[in-house]
């Protein structure tokens, strides 16, 4: 039963999508309370039937697109976002949480100003972190359909899907990354991301290394490099506005307040997957805006690792050779629109060649030696 007292009995996919569209058809004289109830009816219907009709990412994305294109978000986005955040904080139903988080992510990716408001997001961050902290069998891949799910005659899916806790964990990591990517957090704000949480993120990378779908593993790494950026900037410039993707002028590295670096230093021998996948992510990066941001964040962590004595030799020598190849390719191939990223590659290339094992093995420099 939704907020209007309506009980939905959905028998097929066509009926489900028709009901969604009907909910989003808003009468011209609707009051603000009616608008609020409409959003909650949309969430209620999706939460009740997402395991049947919203199992694939495309289906879930389509439902969010319908909402974003409705009058609710075209003319009342501020109110709808505040209501979504409020409900996200208050609801304990995981299925409703899943839909609300998807709505917040969909709107945030369209409107980064929404993600930048720390005051708005501060109450929700601990709840998202709780989903990430939840212990889940590492052998469970975060795929929407699951191995035993089959389509049914009603246009939905039947069978055993991915547990809701797994979906919420993945979605929470993505939301935390988007928030950490665009907000300016102070050292006091960053106290929320304590040692145990950072340690858990590194452990998640290792636990999920063998999953067939690498997207969750990469999402956790992206969250870690975004947090590293936050700690770097907050430590170097605690009282000044966050610079736009700049290194410190003197090249000095942040102090021990950078929990990402400190935790990684404490587990160098047990976080090799993290280093390997950093290189894979750089090597596979496209020219999409999202991947360009990811490259910059990864490069800033590499710069820090190469210039820190205890982590300068964190990577295997063969992996460093791969990095050199990636750097040279990107420096040559990046266009004028990405000149800043090219300069960053050049900036990081110097410590890569002079501070790591490559200082005594001049790979691709005379004399020309190869990694064995």
Coordinates of C-alpha atoms in Angstrom, one line a residue, residues 19-358:
X19 CA 1.7 2.2 -13.4
X20 CA 5.0 4.1 -13.0
X21 CA 4.0 6.5 -15.8
X22 CA 0.6 7.0 -14.4
X23 CA 2.0 7.8 -11.0
X24 CA 4.2 10.5 -12.6
X25 CA 1.3 12.1 -14.4
X26 CA 0.7 15.0 -12.0
X27 CA -2.5 17.0 -12.1
X28 CA -2.1 20.7 -12.8
X29 CA -3.5 21.9 -9.5
X30 CA -1.4 19.6 -7.3
X31 CA -0.4 20.8 -3.9
X32 CA 3.2 20.5 -2.5
X33 CA 2.0 17.6 -0.3
X34 CA 0.6 15.9 -3.3
X35 CA 4.0 16.2 -5.0
X36 CA 5.7 14.7 -2.0
X37 CA 3.2 11.8 -2.0
X38 CA 3.8 11.2 -5.7
X39 CA 7.5 10.8 -5.2
X40 CA 6.9 8.4 -2.3
X41 CA 4.4 6.4 -4.4
X42 CA 7.0 6.1 -7.1
X43 CA 9.6 4.8 -4.6
X44 CA 7.1 2.5 -3.0
X45 CA 6.1 0.8 -6.3
X46 CA 9.8 0.5 -7.4
X47 CA 10.8 -0.9 -4.0
X48 CA 8.0 -3.5 -4.1
X49 CA 8.8 -4.8 -7.6
X50 CA 12.5 -4.0 -8.3
X51 CA 13.4 -7.7 -7.8
X52 CA 11.1 -8.6 -10.6
X53 CA 11.1 -5.7 -13.1
X54 CA 14.2 -3.6 -12.2
X55 CA 16.8 -6.3 -12.0
X56 CA 19.1 -5.1 -14.8
X57 CA 21.0 -1.8 -14.6
X58 CA 19.3 -0.6 -17.8
X59 CA 15.8 -1.2 -16.3
X60 CA 16.8 0.6 -13.1
X61 CA 18.4 3.5 -15.0
X62 CA 15.2 3.8 -17.2
X63 CA 13.0 4.1 -14.1
X64 CA 15.2 6.9 -12.8
X65 CA 15.2 8.6 -16.2
X66 CA 11.4 8.6 -16.1
X67 CA 11.5 10.3 -12.7
X68 CA 14.2 12.8 -13.7
X69 CA 12.1 13.7 -16.8
X70 CA 8.9 14.2 -14.8
X71 CA 7.5 17.5 -13.5
X72 CA 8.7 16.4 -10.0
X73 CA 12.3 17.0 -10.9
X74 CA 12.0 19.5 -13.8
X75 CA 10.1 22.0 -11.6
X76 CA 10.6 20.9 -8.0
X77 CA 14.0 19.2 -7.9
X78 CA 15.2 21.0 -4.7
X79 CA 12.1 19.9 -2.8
X80 CA 12.3 16.4 -4.2
X81 CA 16.0 16.0 -3.3
X82 CA 15.5 17.2 0.2
X83 CA 12.6 14.8 0.6
X84 CA 14.7 11.9 -0.8
X85 CA 17.6 12.7 1.6
X86 CA 15.2 12.9 4.5
X87 CA 13.6 9.6 3.6
X88 CA 17.0 8.0 3.1
X89 CA 17.9 8.9 6.6
X90 CA 14.7 7.7 8.1
X91 CA 13.7 4.5 6.3
X92 CA 14.9 1.2 7.5
X93 CA 13.5 -0.8 4.6
X94 CA 16.5 -1.8 2.4
X95 CA 14.4 -2.0 -0.7
X96 CA 13.2 1.6 -0.3
X97 CA 16.8 2.6 0.4
X98 CA 18.0 1.0 -2.8
X99 CA 15.5 3.0 -4.9
X100 CA 16.2 6.3 -3.0
X101 CA 20.0 5.9 -3.3
X102 CA 19.6 5.3 -7.1
X103 CA 17.5 8.4 -7.3
X104 CA 20.1 10.5 -5.4
X105 CA 22.9 9.1 -7.6
X106 CA 21.0 9.7 -10.8
X107 CA 20.2 13.3 -9.9
X108 CA 23.7 13.9 -8.5
X109 CA 25.4 12.8 -11.7
X110 CA 23.2 15.3 -13.6
X111 CA 23.7 18.1 -11.1
X112 CA 27.0 18.1 -9.3
X113 CA 26.0 21.1 -7.3
X114 CA 23.7 18.8 -5.4
X115 CA 26.6 16.5 -4.5
X116 CA 28.8 19.4 -3.3
X117 CA 26.5 20.4 -0.4
X118 CA 28.2 18.9 2.6
X119 CA 25.5 20.1 4.9
X120 CA 22.9 18.1 2.9
X121 CA 25.0 14.9 2.7
X122 CA 26.6 14.9 6.2
X123 CA 23.8 13.0 7.9
X124 CA 23.7 10.3 5.2
X125 CA 27.4 9.5 5.0
X126 CA 27.5 7.3 8.1
X127 CA 24.5 5.3 6.9
X128 CA 26.2 4.7 3.5
X129 CA 29.4 3.7 5.3
X130 CA 27.4 1.2 7.4
X131 CA 26.3 -0.5 4.2
X132 CA 29.9 -0.7 3.1
X133 CA 31.1 -2.1 6.4
X134 CA 28.6 -5.0 6.3
X135 CA 30.4 -8.3 6.1
X136 CA 29.3 -10.1 2.9
X137 CA 30.5 -13.4 1.4
X138 CA 33.2 -12.2 -1.0
X139 CA 32.3 -14.9 -3.5
X140 CA 28.9 -13.2 -4.2
X141 CA 29.3 -11.1 -7.4
X142 CA 27.4 -7.9 -7.6
X143 CA 25.5 -8.6 -10.7
X144 CA 21.8 -7.7 -11.1
X145 CA 20.6 -11.0 -12.5
X146 CA 22.7 -13.7 -10.7
X147 CA 23.6 -17.0 -12.1
X148 CA 20.3 -18.7 -11.5
X149 CA 17.9 -16.0 -12.6
X150 CA 15.7 -16.7 -15.7
X151 CA 13.2 -14.6 -17.5
X152 CA 9.5 -15.4 -17.1
X153 CA 6.5 -15.0 -19.3
X154 CA 5.4 -11.9 -17.4
X155 CA 8.5 -10.0 -18.6
X156 CA 10.2 -10.1 -15.2
X157 CA 12.7 -12.4 -13.7
X158 CA 12.5 -15.4 -11.4
X159 CA 15.1 -17.2 -9.4
X160 CA 17.7 -16.3 -6.8
X161 CA 19.1 -12.8 -7.4
X162 CA 21.8 -10.9 -5.7
X163 CA 21.1 -10.2 -2.0
X164 CA 19.8 -6.7 -1.4
X165 CA 22.7 -6.1 1.0
X166 CA 25.2 -6.6 -1.8
X167 CA 23.3 -4.1 -4.1
X168 CA 23.2 -1.6 -1.3
X169 CA 26.9 -1.9 -0.6
X170 CA 27.8 -1.4 -4.2
X171 CA 25.5 1.6 -4.5
X172 CA 26.8 3.1 -1.3
X173 CA 30.4 2.9 -2.5
X174 CA 29.4 4.7 -5.7
X175 CA 27.6 7.4 -3.8
X176 CA 30.5 7.9 -1.4
X177 CA 32.9 8.2 -4.4
X178 CA 30.7 10.8 -6.1
X179 CA 30.5 12.9 -2.9
X180 CA 34.2 12.6 -2.1
X181 CA 35.1 13.4 -5.7
X182 CA 33.4 16.9 -5.7
X183 CA 33.1 18.1 -2.1
X184 CA 35.7 20.0 -0.1
X185 CA 36.1 18.2 3.2
X186 CA 38.1 19.5 6.1
X187 CA 40.3 17.4 8.3
X188 CA 37.5 17.5 10.9
X189 CA 35.0 16.2 8.3
X190 CA 37.4 13.5 7.3
X191 CA 37.5 12.1 10.9
X192 CA 34.4 10.2 9.9
X193 CA 36.5 8.0 7.6
X194 CA 38.4 6.4 10.4
X195 CA 41.3 3.9 10.3
X196 CA 38.9 0.9 10.5
X197 CA 36.9 2.1 7.5
X198 CA 39.9 2.7 5.3
X199 CA 41.4 -0.6 6.4
X200 CA 38.1 -2.3 5.4
X201 CA 38.1 -0.7 2.0
X202 CA 41.6 -2.0 1.3
X203 CA 40.5 -5.4 2.5
X204 CA 37.5 -5.3 0.2
X205 CA 39.8 -4.8 -2.8
X206 CA 41.7 -8.0 -1.9
X207 CA 38.6 -10.0 -1.0
X208 CA 36.9 -9.2 -4.4
X209 CA 40.0 -9.6 -6.6
X210 CA 38.7 -12.8 -8.2
X211 CA 35.1 -11.7 -8.9
X212 CA 34.2 -12.1 -12.5
X213 CA 32.7 -8.6 -12.6
X214 CA 35.5 -6.2 -11.7
X215 CA 33.3 -3.1 -11.4
X216 CA 32.8 -3.3 -7.6
X217 CA 36.5 -3.8 -7.1
X218 CA 37.3 -0.8 -9.2
X219 CA 34.6 1.3 -7.5
X220 CA 36.2 0.7 -4.1
X221 CA 39.6 1.7 -5.5
X222 CA 38.1 4.9 -6.9
X223 CA 36.7 5.7 -3.5
X224 CA 40.1 5.2 -1.9
X225 CA 41.9 7.5 -4.4
X226 CA 39.2 10.1 -4.0
X227 CA 39.7 9.9 -0.2
X228 CA 43.4 10.2 -0.7
X229 CA 42.9 13.4 -2.7
X230 CA 40.7 14.7 0.2
X231 CA 43.3 13.9 2.8
X232 CA 46.1 15.4 0.7
X233 CA 44.3 18.7 0.1
X234 CA 43.0 19.0 3.7
X235 CA 46.5 18.3 5.1
X236 CA 48.3 20.7 2.8
X237 CA 45.8 23.5 2.8
X238 CA 43.6 23.1 5.9
X239 CA 42.3 26.7 5.8
X240 CA 42.2 27.5 2.1
X241 CA 39.7 26.5 -0.7
X242 CA 40.4 23.3 -2.4
X243 CA 42.6 23.8 -5.5
X244 CA 41.4 22.3 -8.8
X245 CA 43.5 19.2 -9.3
X246 CA 46.8 20.8 -8.4
X247 CA 49.8 19.3 -6.5
X248 CA 51.5 21.3 -3.7
X249 CA 53.9 23.9 -5.1
X250 CA 56.9 22.5 -3.2
X251 CA 56.2 18.9 -4.1
X252 CA 56.1 17.9 -0.4
X253 CA 53.8 15.0 0.5
X254 CA 51.0 15.3 3.1
X255 CA 51.8 14.3 6.7
X256 CA 50.5 11.3 8.7
X257 CA 47.0 12.7 8.8
X258 CA 46.5 11.1 5.4
X259 CA 44.9 7.9 6.5
X260 CA 44.8 6.3 3.1
X261 CA 48.6 6.6 2.8
X262 CA 49.2 5.5 6.4
X263 CA 47.0 2.5 6.2
X264 CA 48.5 1.4 2.9
X265 CA 52.0 1.7 4.3
X266 CA 51.0 -0.6 7.2
X267 CA 49.8 -3.3 4.7
X268 CA 52.1 -3.1 1.7
X269 CA 52.6 -6.8 1.5
X270 CA 48.9 -7.6 1.8
X271 CA 47.5 -5.0 -0.7
X272 CA 49.1 -6.0 -3.9
X273 CA 45.8 -6.2 -5.7
X274 CA 45.2 -2.6 -5.0
X275 CA 48.4 -1.6 -6.8
X276 CA 47.9 -4.0 -9.7
X277 CA 44.4 -2.7 -10.3
X278 CA 45.5 0.9 -10.2
X279 CA 47.6 0.1 -13.2
X280 CA 44.9 -1.8 -14.9
X281 CA 42.5 1.1 -14.5
X282 CA 44.9 3.6 -16.0
X283 CA 45.7 1.2 -18.8
X284 CA 42.1 0.7 -19.7
X285 CA 40.9 4.3 -19.2
X286 CA 38.8 5.8 -21.9
X287 CA 38.4 9.5 -22.8
X288 CA 35.1 9.8 -20.9
X289 CA 34.8 12.6 -18.4
X290 CA 34.5 10.0 -15.6
X291 CA 37.7 8.2 -16.7
X292 CA 39.6 11.4 -17.0
X293 CA 38.8 12.3 -13.4
X294 CA 39.7 8.8 -12.3
X295 CA 43.1 9.1 -14.1
X296 CA 43.9 12.3 -12.3
X297 CA 43.0 10.9 -8.9
X298 CA 45.1 7.8 -9.5
X299 CA 48.1 9.9 -10.8
X300 CA 48.0 12.0 -7.6
X301 CA 48.2 8.9 -5.5
X302 CA 51.0 7.5 -7.6
X303 CA 52.9 10.8 -7.2
X304 CA 52.5 10.5 -3.4
X305 CA 53.6 6.8 -3.4
X306 CA 56.7 7.4 -5.5
X307 CA 57.8 10.5 -3.4
X308 CA 57.3 8.7 -0.1
X309 CA 60.3 6.7 0.9
X310 CA 58.4 3.8 2.5
X311 CA 56.2 3.3 -0.5
X312 CA 58.5 4.2 -3.4
X313 CA 59.1 0.5 -4.2
X314 CA 55.5 -0.7 -3.5
X315 CA 55.0 -1.9 -7.1
X316 CA 56.7 -4.8 -8.7
X317 CA 59.4 -3.9 -11.3
X318 CA 57.4 -5.4 -14.1
X319 CA 54.4 -3.3 -13.2
X320 CA 56.5 -0.2 -13.2
X321 CA 57.5 -1.0 -16.7
X322 CA 53.9 -1.3 -17.7
X323 CA 53.3 2.1 -16.1
X324 CA 56.0 3.7 -18.1
X325 CA 54.4 2.3 -21.3
X326 CA 51.0 3.6 -20.2
X327 CA 52.5 7.0 -19.4
X328 CA 54.3 7.4 -22.7
X329 CA 51.2 6.3 -24.6
X330 CA 48.9 8.8 -22.8
X331 CA 51.4 11.7 -23.1
X332 CA 51.6 11.1 -26.8
X333 CA 47.8 10.5 -27.4
X334 CA 46.1 13.1 -25.1
X335 CA 44.7 15.9 -27.1
X336 CA 44.8 19.7 -26.4
X337 CA 41.6 19.6 -24.5
X338 CA 43.4 17.4 -21.9
X339 CA 46.6 19.3 -21.7
X340 CA 46.4 19.5 -17.9
X341 CA 46.2 15.7 -17.6
X342 CA 49.2 15.4 -19.9
X343 CA 51.2 17.7 -17.7
X344 CA 50.2 15.6 -14.7
X345 CA 51.4 12.4 -16.4
X346 CA 54.7 14.3 -17.0
X347 CA 54.9 15.4 -13.4
X348 CA 54.4 11.9 -12.1
X349 CA 56.8 10.3 -14.7
X350 CA 59.8 12.0 -13.1
X351 CA 59.5 10.3 -9.7
X352 CA 58.5 7.1 -11.4
X353 CA 61.8 7.0 -13.2
X354 CA 64.0 8.4 -10.4
X355 CA 62.5 7.3 -7.1
X356 CA 61.5 3.7 -7.8
X357 CA 63.4 0.5 -8.8
X358 CA 63.6 2.0 -12.3

